mmCIF file of C-alpha atoms and ligand atoms in Angstrom:
data_model
loop_
_atom_site.group_PDB
_atom_site.id
_atom_site.type_symbol
_atom_site.label_atom_id
_atom_site.label_comp_id
_atom_site.label_asym_id
_atom_site.label_seq_id
_atom_site.Cartn_x
_atom_site.Cartn_y
_atom_site.Cartn_z
ATOM 1 C CA MET L 1 -53.849 230.458 271.883
ATOM 2 C CA ARG L 2 -54.089 234.236 271.395
ATOM 3 C CA CYS L 3 -51.196 235.411 269.218
ATOM 4 C CA PHE L 4 -50.114 239.016 268.823
ATOM 5 C CA ILE L 5 -48.027 239.736 265.716
ATOM 6 C CA THR L 6 -46.153 243.008 265.199
ATOM 7 C CA GLY L 7 -45.638 243.589 261.502
ATOM 8 C CA GLY L 8 -48.554 241.269 260.793
ATOM 9 C CA ALA L 9 -49.515 243.005 257.552
ATOM 10 C CA GLY L 10 -46.095 242.368 256.077
ATOM 11 C CA PHE L 11 -45.137 239.560 253.744
ATOM 12 C CA ILE L 12 -44.168 237.012 256.400
ATOM 13 C CA GLY L 13 -46.556 238.391 259.045
ATOM 14 C CA SER L 14 -49.614 237.981 256.852
ATOM 15 C CA HIS L 15 -48.704 234.386 255.985
ATOM 16 C CA LEU L 16 -48.029 233.673 259.659
ATOM 17 C CA SER L 17 -51.430 235.145 260.579
ATOM 18 C CA GLU L 18 -53.124 232.812 258.120
ATOM 19 C CA ALA L 19 -51.159 229.803 259.331
ATOM 20 C CA LEU L 20 -52.045 230.501 262.994
ATOM 21 C CA LEU L 21 -55.730 230.985 262.132
ATOM 22 C CA ARG L 22 -55.709 227.662 260.259
ATOM 23 C CA GLU L 23 -54.417 226.015 263.449
ATOM 24 C CA GLY L 24 -57.393 227.415 265.369
ATOM 25 C CA HIS L 25 -55.596 230.273 267.149
ATOM 26 C CA GLU L 26 -56.728 233.858 267.624
ATOM 27 C CA VAL L 27 -54.582 236.474 265.919
ATOM 28 C CA SER L 28 -54.193 240.204 266.553
ATOM 29 C CA VAL L 29 -51.936 242.294 264.354
ATOM 30 C CA LEU L 30 -50.236 245.640 264.807
ATOM 31 C CA ASP L 31 -48.767 247.200 261.679
ATOM 32 C CA ASP L 32 -48.081 250.785 260.637
ATOM 33 C CA LEU L 33 -48.265 249.796 256.945
ATOM 34 C CA SER L 34 -44.872 251.385 256.280
ATOM 35 C CA THR L 35 -43.807 248.313 254.333
ATOM 36 C CA GLY L 36 -46.770 246.005 254.934
ATOM 37 C CA SER L 37 -50.143 246.495 253.264
ATOM 38 C CA MET L 38 -53.818 245.906 253.941
ATOM 39 C CA ALA L 39 -53.991 243.946 250.696
ATOM 40 C CA ASN L 40 -51.835 241.297 252.383
ATOM 41 C CA LEU L 41 -54.676 240.774 254.879
ATOM 42 C CA ASP L 42 -57.473 240.556 252.295
ATOM 43 C CA ALA L 43 -58.074 236.854 252.858
ATOM 44 C CA ILE L 44 -58.409 237.138 256.642
ATOM 45 C CA ARG L 45 -59.491 240.683 257.427
ATOM 46 C CA ARG L 46 -63.030 239.576 258.296
ATOM 47 C CA HIS L 47 -62.082 236.306 259.957
ATOM 48 C CA PRO L 48 -63.899 236.008 263.315
ATOM 49 C CA ARG L 49 -60.671 235.153 265.153
ATOM 50 C CA PHE L 50 -58.660 237.970 263.549
ATOM 51 C CA THR L 51 -58.241 241.617 264.598
ATOM 52 C CA TYR L 52 -55.806 244.300 263.505
ATOM 53 C CA ARG L 53 -54.734 247.803 264.435
ATOM 54 C CA VAL L 54 -53.005 250.180 262.048
ATOM 55 C CA ASP L 55 -50.559 251.953 264.314
ATOM 56 C CA SER L 56 -46.906 252.114 265.218
ATOM 57 C CA PHE L 57 -45.080 250.045 267.798
ATOM 58 C CA THR L 58 -43.988 253.400 269.225
ATOM 59 C CA ASN L 59 -47.541 253.653 270.571
ATOM 60 C CA VAL L 60 -46.380 252.084 273.821
ATOM 61 C CA PRO L 61 -49.782 251.959 275.599
ATOM 62 C CA LEU L 62 -51.302 250.201 272.592
ATOM 63 C CA VAL L 63 -48.455 247.654 272.489
ATOM 64 C CA ALA L 64 -48.961 247.056 276.223
ATOM 65 C CA GLU L 65 -52.692 246.509 275.681
ATOM 66 C CA MET L 66 -52.181 244.116 272.777
ATOM 67 C CA VAL L 67 -49.506 242.165 274.674
ATOM 68 C CA ASP L 68 -51.843 241.990 277.651
ATOM 69 C CA ASP L 69 -54.589 240.455 275.481
ATOM 70 C CA ALA L 70 -52.254 237.807 274.046
ATOM 71 C CA ASP L 71 -50.710 234.520 275.192
ATOM 72 C CA VAL L 72 -47.709 234.795 272.883
ATOM 73 C CA VAL L 73 -46.025 237.587 270.933
ATOM 74 C CA TYR L 74 -44.395 237.301 267.509
ATOM 75 C CA HIS L 75 -42.241 240.368 266.919
ATOM 76 C CA LEU L 76 -41.821 240.635 263.178
ATOM 77 C CA ALA L 77 -41.992 244.411 262.682
ATOM 78 C CA ALA L 78 -38.634 245.509 261.295
ATOM 79 C CA ALA L 79 -36.961 247.340 258.467
ATOM 80 C CA VAL L 80 -36.717 244.986 255.492
ATOM 81 C CA GLY L 81 -34.754 244.702 252.280
ATOM 82 C CA VAL L 82 -31.080 245.383 251.612
ATOM 83 C CA LYS L 83 -31.927 248.339 249.347
ATOM 84 C CA MET L 84 -34.073 250.009 251.966
ATOM 85 C CA ILE L 85 -31.387 249.387 254.564
ATOM 86 C CA VAL L 86 -28.641 250.944 252.471
ATOM 87 C CA ARG L 87 -30.844 253.938 251.626
ATOM 88 C CA SER L 88 -32.390 254.526 255.059
ATOM 89 C CA PRO L 89 -29.940 253.416 257.750
ATOM 90 C CA VAL L 90 -31.372 255.716 260.457
ATOM 91 C CA ARG L 91 -34.837 254.296 259.993
ATOM 92 C CA THR L 92 -33.396 250.771 259.911
ATOM 93 C CA ILE L 93 -31.499 251.047 263.168
ATOM 94 C CA GLU L 94 -34.244 252.914 265.018
ATOM 95 C CA THR L 95 -37.012 250.620 263.829
ATOM 96 C CA ASN L 96 -35.151 247.465 264.683
ATOM 97 C CA VAL L 97 -33.749 248.451 268.043
ATOM 98 C CA ARG L 98 -36.609 250.568 269.442
ATOM 99 C CA GLY L 99 -39.299 248.147 268.334
ATOM 100 C CA THR L 100 -37.656 245.238 270.092
ATOM 101 C CA GLU L 101 -37.031 247.287 273.249
ATOM 102 C CA ILE L 102 -40.698 248.285 273.436
ATOM 103 C CA VAL L 103 -42.053 244.813 272.733
ATOM 104 C CA LEU L 104 -39.743 243.052 275.194
ATOM 105 C CA ALA L 105 -40.473 245.562 277.954
ATOM 106 C CA ALA L 106 -44.230 245.138 277.457
ATOM 107 C CA ALA L 107 -43.945 241.342 277.314
ATOM 108 C CA GLU L 108 -41.904 241.265 280.513
ATOM 109 C CA LYS L 109 -44.633 243.054 282.447
ATOM 110 C CA LYS L 110 -47.068 240.262 281.564
ATOM 111 C CA SER L 111 -44.561 237.387 281.267
ATOM 112 C CA ARG L 112 -45.602 236.599 277.706
ATOM 113 C CA PRO L 113 -43.320 234.441 275.558
ATOM 114 C CA VAL L 114 -41.852 236.404 272.653
ATOM 115 C CA VAL L 115 -40.580 235.130 269.312
ATOM 116 C CA ILE L 116 -38.091 237.622 267.874
ATOM 117 C CA ALA L 117 -37.618 237.505 264.106
ATOM 118 C CA SER L 118 -33.914 237.958 263.415
ATOM 119 C CA THR L 119 -32.084 237.330 260.190
ATOM 120 C CA SER L 120 -29.355 235.353 258.458
ATOM 121 C CA GLU L 121 -27.712 238.739 257.822
ATOM 122 C CA VAL L 122 -26.267 238.527 261.345
ATOM 123 C CA TYR L 123 -23.783 235.899 260.115
ATOM 124 C CA GLY L 124 -22.427 238.591 257.802
ATOM 125 C CA LYS L 125 -19.363 237.484 255.849
ATOM 126 C CA SER L 126 -18.626 234.490 258.014
ATOM 127 C CA PRO L 127 -16.886 231.780 255.971
ATOM 128 C CA ASP L 128 -17.999 229.014 258.377
ATOM 129 C CA LEU L 129 -20.614 227.368 256.192
ATOM 130 C CA PRO L 130 -23.180 226.100 256.825
ATOM 131 C CA PHE L 131 -24.022 228.724 259.426
ATOM 132 C CA ARG L 132 -24.684 227.268 262.853
ATOM 133 C CA GLU L 133 -26.514 229.150 265.563
ATOM 134 C CA ASP L 134 -23.502 229.077 267.898
ATOM 135 C CA GLY L 135 -21.041 230.196 265.195
ATOM 136 C CA ASP L 136 -19.142 233.491 265.148
ATOM 137 C CA LEU L 137 -20.608 236.510 263.372
ATOM 138 C CA LEU L 138 -18.380 238.443 260.937
ATOM 139 C CA LEU L 139 -19.587 241.921 260.085
ATOM 140 C CA GLY L 140 -17.903 244.567 257.927
ATOM 141 C CA ALA L 141 -16.948 248.159 258.703
ATOM 142 C CA THR L 142 -19.472 250.511 260.306
ATOM 143 C CA THR L 143 -19.104 252.849 257.319
ATOM 144 C CA LYS L 144 -20.913 250.272 255.183
ATOM 145 C CA GLY L 145 -24.648 250.720 255.642
ATOM 146 C CA ARG L 146 -25.538 247.093 255.042
ATOM 147 C CA TRP L 147 -23.953 245.982 258.298
ATOM 148 C CA SER L 148 -26.120 248.337 260.342
ATOM 149 C CA TYR L 149 -29.000 245.983 259.709
ATOM 150 C CA ALA L 150 -27.071 242.924 260.835
ATOM 151 C CA CYS L 151 -25.766 244.787 263.847
ATOM 152 C CA SER L 152 -29.181 246.152 264.876
ATOM 153 C CA LYS L 153 -30.617 242.650 264.649
ATOM 154 C CA ALA L 154 -27.720 241.281 266.670
ATOM 155 C CA ILE L 155 -28.530 243.894 269.347
ATOM 156 C CA ASP L 156 -32.135 242.655 269.288
ATOM 157 C CA GLU L 157 -30.836 239.146 269.873
ATOM 158 C CA PHE L 158 -28.584 240.238 272.745
ATOM 159 C CA LEU L 159 -31.484 242.092 274.318
ATOM 160 C CA ALA L 160 -33.776 239.080 274.034
ATOM 161 C CA HIS L 161 -31.132 236.838 275.627
ATOM 162 C CA ALA L 162 -30.660 239.420 278.381
ATOM 163 C CA TYR L 163 -34.389 239.433 279.150
ATOM 164 C CA TRP L 164 -34.353 235.644 279.306
ATOM 165 C CA LYS L 165 -31.262 235.321 281.485
ATOM 166 C CA GLU L 166 -31.759 238.285 283.773
ATOM 167 C CA ARG L 167 -35.555 238.598 283.942
ATOM 168 C CA GLU L 168 -36.747 235.091 282.994
ATOM 169 C CA LEU L 169 -38.822 236.359 280.088
ATOM 170 C CA PRO L 170 -39.275 233.423 277.686
ATOM 171 C CA THR L 171 -37.753 234.540 274.383
ATOM 172 C CA ILE L 172 -37.103 232.577 271.210
ATOM 173 C CA ILE L 173 -34.950 233.950 268.387
ATOM 174 C CA VAL L 174 -35.409 232.828 264.819
ATOM 175 C CA ARG L 175 -32.845 233.692 262.171
ATOM 176 C CA LEU L 176 -34.836 233.701 258.969
ATOM 177 C CA PHE L 177 -32.875 232.948 255.820
ATOM 178 C CA ASN L 178 -34.016 234.088 252.370
ATOM 179 C CA THR L 179 -37.761 233.636 252.593
ATOM 180 C CA VAL L 180 -39.831 234.055 249.467
ATOM 181 C CA GLY L 181 -43.311 233.486 248.103
ATOM 182 C CA PRO L 182 -46.470 235.230 247.003
ATOM 183 C CA ARG L 183 -47.024 238.807 248.316
ATOM 184 C CA GLN L 184 -43.340 239.588 248.710
ATOM 185 C CA THR L 185 -42.611 242.887 247.033
ATOM 186 C CA GLY L 186 -39.446 243.612 245.085
ATOM 187 C CA ARG L 187 -39.674 247.266 246.141
ATOM 188 C CA TYR L 188 -37.023 246.886 248.818
ATOM 189 C CA GLY L 189 -34.636 244.965 246.610
ATOM 190 C CA MET L 190 -35.512 241.311 247.192
ATOM 191 C CA VAL L 191 -34.287 239.249 244.327
ATOM 192 C CA LEU L 192 -37.027 236.732 243.527
ATOM 193 C CA PRO L 193 -40.010 239.085 243.224
ATOM 194 C CA THR L 194 -37.781 241.444 241.240
ATOM 195 C CA PHE L 195 -36.693 238.747 238.773
ATOM 196 C CA VAL L 196 -40.227 237.414 238.412
ATOM 197 C CA ARG L 197 -41.674 240.826 237.773
ATOM 198 C CA GLN L 198 -38.995 241.569 235.200
ATOM 199 C CA ALA L 199 -39.506 238.215 233.470
ATOM 200 C CA VAL L 200 -43.293 238.501 233.356
ATOM 201 C CA ARG L 201 -43.054 242.001 231.885
ATOM 202 C CA GLY L 202 -40.346 241.084 229.391
ATOM 203 C CA GLU L 203 -37.906 243.532 231.013
ATOM 204 C CA ALA L 204 -34.188 242.831 231.470
ATOM 205 C CA ILE L 205 -33.501 240.614 234.496
ATOM 206 C CA THR L 206 -30.949 242.435 236.656
ATOM 207 C CA VAL L 207 -28.295 240.200 238.199
ATOM 208 C CA TYR L 208 -26.139 242.170 240.638
ATOM 209 C CA GLY L 209 -22.401 241.494 240.647
ATOM 210 C CA ASP L 210 -21.355 238.499 238.545
ATOM 211 C CA GLY L 211 -24.268 236.332 239.703
ATOM 212 C CA ASN L 212 -22.010 233.694 241.259
ATOM 213 C CA GLN L 213 -23.201 234.572 244.771
ATOM 214 C CA ARG L 214 -25.367 231.801 246.154
ATOM 215 C CA ARG L 215 -28.428 231.743 248.356
ATOM 216 C CA CYS L 216 -30.992 229.229 249.612
ATOM 217 C CA PHE L 217 -34.654 230.161 249.205
ATOM 218 C CA ALA L 218 -37.433 228.807 251.397
ATOM 219 C CA HIS L 219 -41.146 229.129 250.740
ATOM 220 C CA VAL L 220 -42.849 231.404 253.242
ATOM 221 C CA ALA L 221 -45.440 228.674 253.917
ATOM 222 C CA ASP L 222 -42.694 226.292 255.095
ATOM 223 C CA VAL L 223 -41.103 228.986 257.257
ATOM 224 C CA CYS L 224 -44.454 229.882 258.844
ATOM 225 C CA GLY L 225 -45.165 226.192 259.427
ATOM 226 C CA ALA L 226 -42.140 226.186 261.734
ATOM 227 C CA LEU L 227 -43.029 229.476 263.417
ATOM 228 C CA VAL L 228 -46.507 228.218 264.314
ATOM 229 C CA HIS L 229 -45.133 225.235 266.254
ATOM 230 C CA LEU L 230 -42.086 226.901 267.762
ATOM 231 C CA VAL L 231 -43.438 228.268 271.017
ATOM 232 C CA ARG L 232 -42.621 225.625 273.610
ATOM 233 C CA PRO L 233 -40.471 225.652 276.741
ATOM 234 C CA GLU L 234 -37.577 223.705 275.142
ATOM 235 C CA ALA L 235 -37.140 226.645 272.745
ATOM 236 C CA TYR L 236 -36.944 229.375 275.381
ATOM 237 C CA GLY L 237 -33.627 231.206 275.427
ATOM 238 C CA GLU L 238 -32.583 229.545 272.156
ATOM 239 C CA VAL L 239 -31.714 230.699 268.626
ATOM 240 C CA PHE L 240 -32.895 228.779 265.565
ATOM 241 C CA ASN L 241 -31.965 229.063 261.907
ATOM 242 C CA ILE L 242 -35.020 228.693 259.709
ATOM 243 C CA GLY L 243 -34.643 228.358 255.973
ATOM 244 C CA SER L 244 -33.769 226.111 253.099
ATOM 245 C CA ASN L 245 -30.344 224.579 252.547
ATOM 246 C CA GLU L 246 -30.835 224.057 248.800
ATOM 247 C CA GLU L 247 -28.308 226.402 247.217
ATOM 248 C CA VAL L 248 -28.625 228.220 243.916
ATOM 249 C CA SER L 249 -26.505 230.914 242.290
ATOM 250 C CA ILE L 250 -28.278 234.179 241.518
ATOM 251 C CA LEU L 251 -27.384 233.794 237.837
ATOM 252 C CA GLU L 252 -28.943 230.352 237.763
ATOM 253 C CA LEU L 253 -31.980 231.733 239.553
ATOM 254 C CA ALA L 254 -32.348 234.338 236.806
ATOM 255 C CA HIS L 255 -32.310 231.611 234.151
ATOM 256 C CA ARG L 256 -34.758 229.433 236.036
ATOM 257 C CA VAL L 257 -37.186 232.303 236.522
ATOM 258 C CA ARG L 258 -36.950 233.245 232.871
ATOM 259 C CA ASP L 259 -37.475 229.645 231.725
ATOM 260 C CA ARG L 260 -40.399 228.944 234.020
ATOM 261 C CA ALA L 261 -42.087 232.217 233.070
ATOM 262 C CA GLY L 262 -41.612 231.380 229.381
ATOM 263 C CA SER L 263 -40.103 234.848 229.111
ATOM 264 C CA GLU L 264 -37.819 236.307 226.469
ATOM 265 C CA SER L 265 -36.232 238.794 228.858
ATOM 266 C CA SER L 266 -32.509 239.356 228.562
ATOM 267 C CA ILE L 267 -30.346 238.704 231.610
ATOM 268 C CA VAL L 268 -27.976 241.549 232.439
ATOM 269 C CA THR L 269 -25.411 242.225 235.144
ATOM 270 C CA VAL L 270 -25.369 245.376 237.228
ATOM 271 C CA PRO L 271 -22.307 246.338 239.288
ATOM 272 C CA TYR L 272 -22.970 246.307 243.035
ATOM 273 C CA ALA L 273 -21.850 249.944 243.301
ATOM 274 C CA GLU L 274 -24.681 250.933 240.987
ATOM 275 C CA ALA L 275 -27.279 248.628 242.449
ATOM 276 C CA TYR L 276 -26.581 249.617 246.062
ATOM 277 C CA GLU L 277 -23.695 251.966 246.882
ATOM 278 C CA GLU L 278 -19.966 252.330 246.371
ATOM 279 C CA GLY L 279 -18.061 249.695 248.359
ATOM 280 C CA PHE L 280 -21.123 247.514 248.896
ATOM 281 C CA GLU L 281 -20.222 244.091 250.248
ATOM 282 C CA ASP L 282 -22.248 241.020 249.377
ATOM 283 C CA MET L 283 -21.754 237.599 250.870
ATOM 284 C CA PRO L 284 -20.720 234.964 248.314
ATOM 285 C CA ARG L 285 -22.682 232.173 250.001
ATOM 286 C CA ARG L 286 -25.314 231.856 252.678
ATOM 287 C CA VAL L 287 -26.412 228.414 253.796
ATOM 288 C CA PRO L 288 -28.055 227.533 257.096
ATOM 289 C CA CYS L 289 -27.482 224.494 259.212
ATOM 290 C CA ILE L 290 -31.075 223.532 260.056
ATOM 291 C CA GLU L 291 -30.382 220.563 262.319
ATOM 292 C CA LYS L 292 -31.345 222.453 265.457
ATOM 293 C CA ILE L 293 -34.843 223.394 264.309
ATOM 294 C CA GLN L 294 -35.279 219.876 262.907
ATOM 295 C CA ARG L 295 -34.401 218.412 266.295
ATOM 296 C CA LEU L 296 -37.041 220.622 267.925
ATOM 297 C CA LEU L 297 -39.912 220.059 265.540
ATOM 298 C CA ASP L 298 -41.001 218.433 262.322
ATOM 299 C CA PHE L 299 -39.582 221.141 260.024
ATOM 300 C CA LYS L 300 -40.155 220.195 256.386
ATOM 301 C CA LEU L 301 -39.313 222.072 253.238
ATOM 302 C CA ALA L 302 -42.297 220.928 251.235
ATOM 303 C CA ASN L 303 -41.723 223.419 248.416
ATOM 304 C CA LYS L 304 -38.740 223.062 246.099
ATOM 305 C CA LEU L 305 -37.273 226.074 244.331
ATOM 306 C CA ASP L 306 -39.180 225.484 241.088
ATOM 307 C CA ASP L 307 -42.481 225.245 243.010
ATOM 308 C CA ILE L 308 -41.662 228.514 244.723
ATOM 309 C CA ILE L 309 -40.789 230.236 241.459
ATOM 310 C CA ASP L 310 -44.071 228.995 239.933
ATOM 311 C CA ASP L 311 -46.047 230.316 242.913
ATOM 312 C CA VAL L 312 -44.433 233.728 242.670
ATOM 313 C CA ILE L 313 -44.996 233.862 238.902
ATOM 314 C CA ALA L 314 -48.689 232.977 239.395
ATOM 315 C CA PHE L 315 -49.008 235.675 242.049
ATOM 316 C CA GLU L 316 -47.321 238.288 239.884
ATOM 317 C CA ARG L 317 -49.556 237.443 236.913
ATOM 318 C CA ALA L 318 -52.704 237.606 239.060
ATOM 319 C CA ARG L 319 -51.659 240.913 240.580
ATOM 320 C CA GLY L 320 -51.697 242.802 237.315
ATOM 321 C CA PRO L 321 -49.802 245.955 236.409
ATOM 322 C CA GLU L 322 -48.305 248.397 238.896
ATOM 323 C CA ALA L 323 -46.898 251.861 238.330
ATOM 324 C CA PRO L 324 -43.785 251.588 236.116
ATOM 325 C CA ARG L 325 -40.484 251.779 237.946
ATOM 326 C CA ARG L 326 -37.364 253.681 237.093
ATOM 327 C CA ASN L 327 -34.419 251.729 235.706
ATOM 328 C CA VAL L 328 -31.845 251.805 238.447
ATOM 329 C CA ALA L 329 -28.540 251.131 236.801
ATOM 330 C CA ARG L 330 -26.270 250.743 233.837
ATOM 331 C CA ARG L 331 -26.566 247.239 232.498
ATOM 332 C CA ARG L 332 -24.256 244.888 230.699
ATOM 333 C CA PRO L 333 -25.703 241.971 228.776
ATOM 334 C CA VAL L 334 -24.737 238.544 230.056
ATOM 335 C CA PRO L 335 -24.045 235.893 227.443
ATOM 336 C CA ALA L 336 -26.522 233.030 227.594
ATOM 337 C CA VAL L 337 -24.901 230.277 229.660
ATOM 338 C CA PRO L 338 -25.868 226.641 229.718
ATOM 339 C CA LEU L 339 -27.034 225.767 233.181
ATOM 340 C CA ALA L 340 -25.048 223.121 234.939
ATOM 341 C CA ALA L 341 -26.187 222.012 238.381
ATOM 342 C CA PRO L 342 -24.352 224.247 240.845
ATOM 343 C CA SER L 343 -21.677 222.491 242.824
ATOM 344 C CA GLY L 344 -22.722 221.973 246.400
ATOM 345 C CA SER L 345 -26.433 222.215 245.544
ATOM 346 C CA ARG L 346 -28.787 219.575 246.848
HETATM 347 N N1 UDP Q 401 -29.948 240.614 243.619
HETATM 348 C C1 UDP Q 401 -29.812 240.661 242.240
HETATM 349 N N2 UDP Q 401 -30.734 241.384 241.524
HETATM 350 C C2 UDP Q 401 -31.766 242.052 242.108
HETATM 351 C C3 UDP Q 401 -31.895 241.982 243.506
HETATM 352 C C4 UDP Q 401 -30.961 241.265 244.238
HETATM 353 O O1 UDP Q 401 -28.910 240.058 241.676
HETATM 354 O O2 UDP Q 401 -32.558 242.689 241.378
HETATM 355 C C5 UDP Q 401 -28.964 239.814 244.376
HETATM 356 C C6 UDP Q 401 -28.394 240.488 245.631
HETATM 357 O O3 UDP Q 401 -27.304 241.331 245.320
HETATM 358 C C7 UDP Q 401 -27.991 239.283 246.464
HETATM 359 C C8 UDP Q 401 -29.040 238.233 246.101
HETATM 360 O O4 UDP Q 401 -29.611 238.661 244.854
HETATM 361 O O5 UDP Q 401 -26.721 238.802 246.096
HETATM 362 C C9 UDP Q 401 -30.159 238.109 247.126
HETATM 363 O O6 UDP Q 401 -30.674 239.411 247.346
HETATM 364 P P1 UDP Q 401 -31.852 239.725 248.353
HETATM 365 O O7 UDP Q 401 -31.898 241.222 248.523
HETATM 366 O O8 UDP Q 401 -33.109 239.057 247.905
HETATM 367 O O9 UDP Q 401 -31.426 239.027 249.712
HETATM 368 P P2 UDP Q 401 -30.032 239.015 250.524
HETATM 369 O O10 UDP Q 401 -29.590 237.596 250.438
HETATM 370 O O11 UDP Q 401 -29.074 239.961 249.910
HETATM 371 O O12 UDP Q 401 -30.433 239.410 251.894
#
């Protein structure tokens, strides 16, 4: 199969490229390197079944050409990271909505199946845990930048469904939950690479809010394993949650990272208003129901949280030093807490 990946030089896109190549497919990538990087493609850049173009998805003729040369399209190019979203809402909305419009229109002309990467953010503040694909979405006020991301991704989903229902374009939507692993950068605010980097360097580990918010982290290799096998007629017109359902609090994550890195970093809390913006809303819990994807294919979470943390620590150590970053916020030390197993964790 010839697979075209937008955003293929990004964290998830580069792992997906590798996974598809391992399965014997051909891969072509389009990436403008705004958040992705050529270094992510180091292992495959010269692979005989791999090609890439550094350009924007706004280059419509190029997108049309690359869609034409493919059997299936994975649309991963999007604005990423809550910090980037809060700081650059115009770029977020335009990137997410325009990119999907262009890719779907090009795919329709050639009737190519399209996988649209959406996000668990679309569930917003919904209290209906675990989140099911047919559940209601609960977003906050439009004055709060965070929700622009969720809303722009929800528009992408509506558009994909519209193409399927009205124009019979095969589309598959995946809502990716917190996906982590080697190559993810903390630059756009993601928690695990940030904690690991801080721990490895002996800097204070910055827990936002009180740290009682809970997330489930899946290894990018497990997520890409599902993406590789997803494109099949039973999935057309459907939405799938993809992620782990093993919950951890962010404070516990900080302790686990520090312990596994053998670090002496302190763990500090940073108010949300300082970390993001005044009035920032975080969701206290985010847990996917993954029964639907498990009914479709053999979706396994081979990597447990400690394996993932170890992988990210090894990557960070191998990567070496980067330019020092500015401290972002006032910090309050957190007293060392003994770690009990979080209630509801699996
Ligand atoms: N977070 C944190 N410290 C950081 C970065 C993030 O405590 O340096 C928190 C963030 O506020 C959120 C959780 O970690 O509650 C996960 O953040 P991330 O941006 O990785 O993903 P999200 O689940 O918010 O999309």
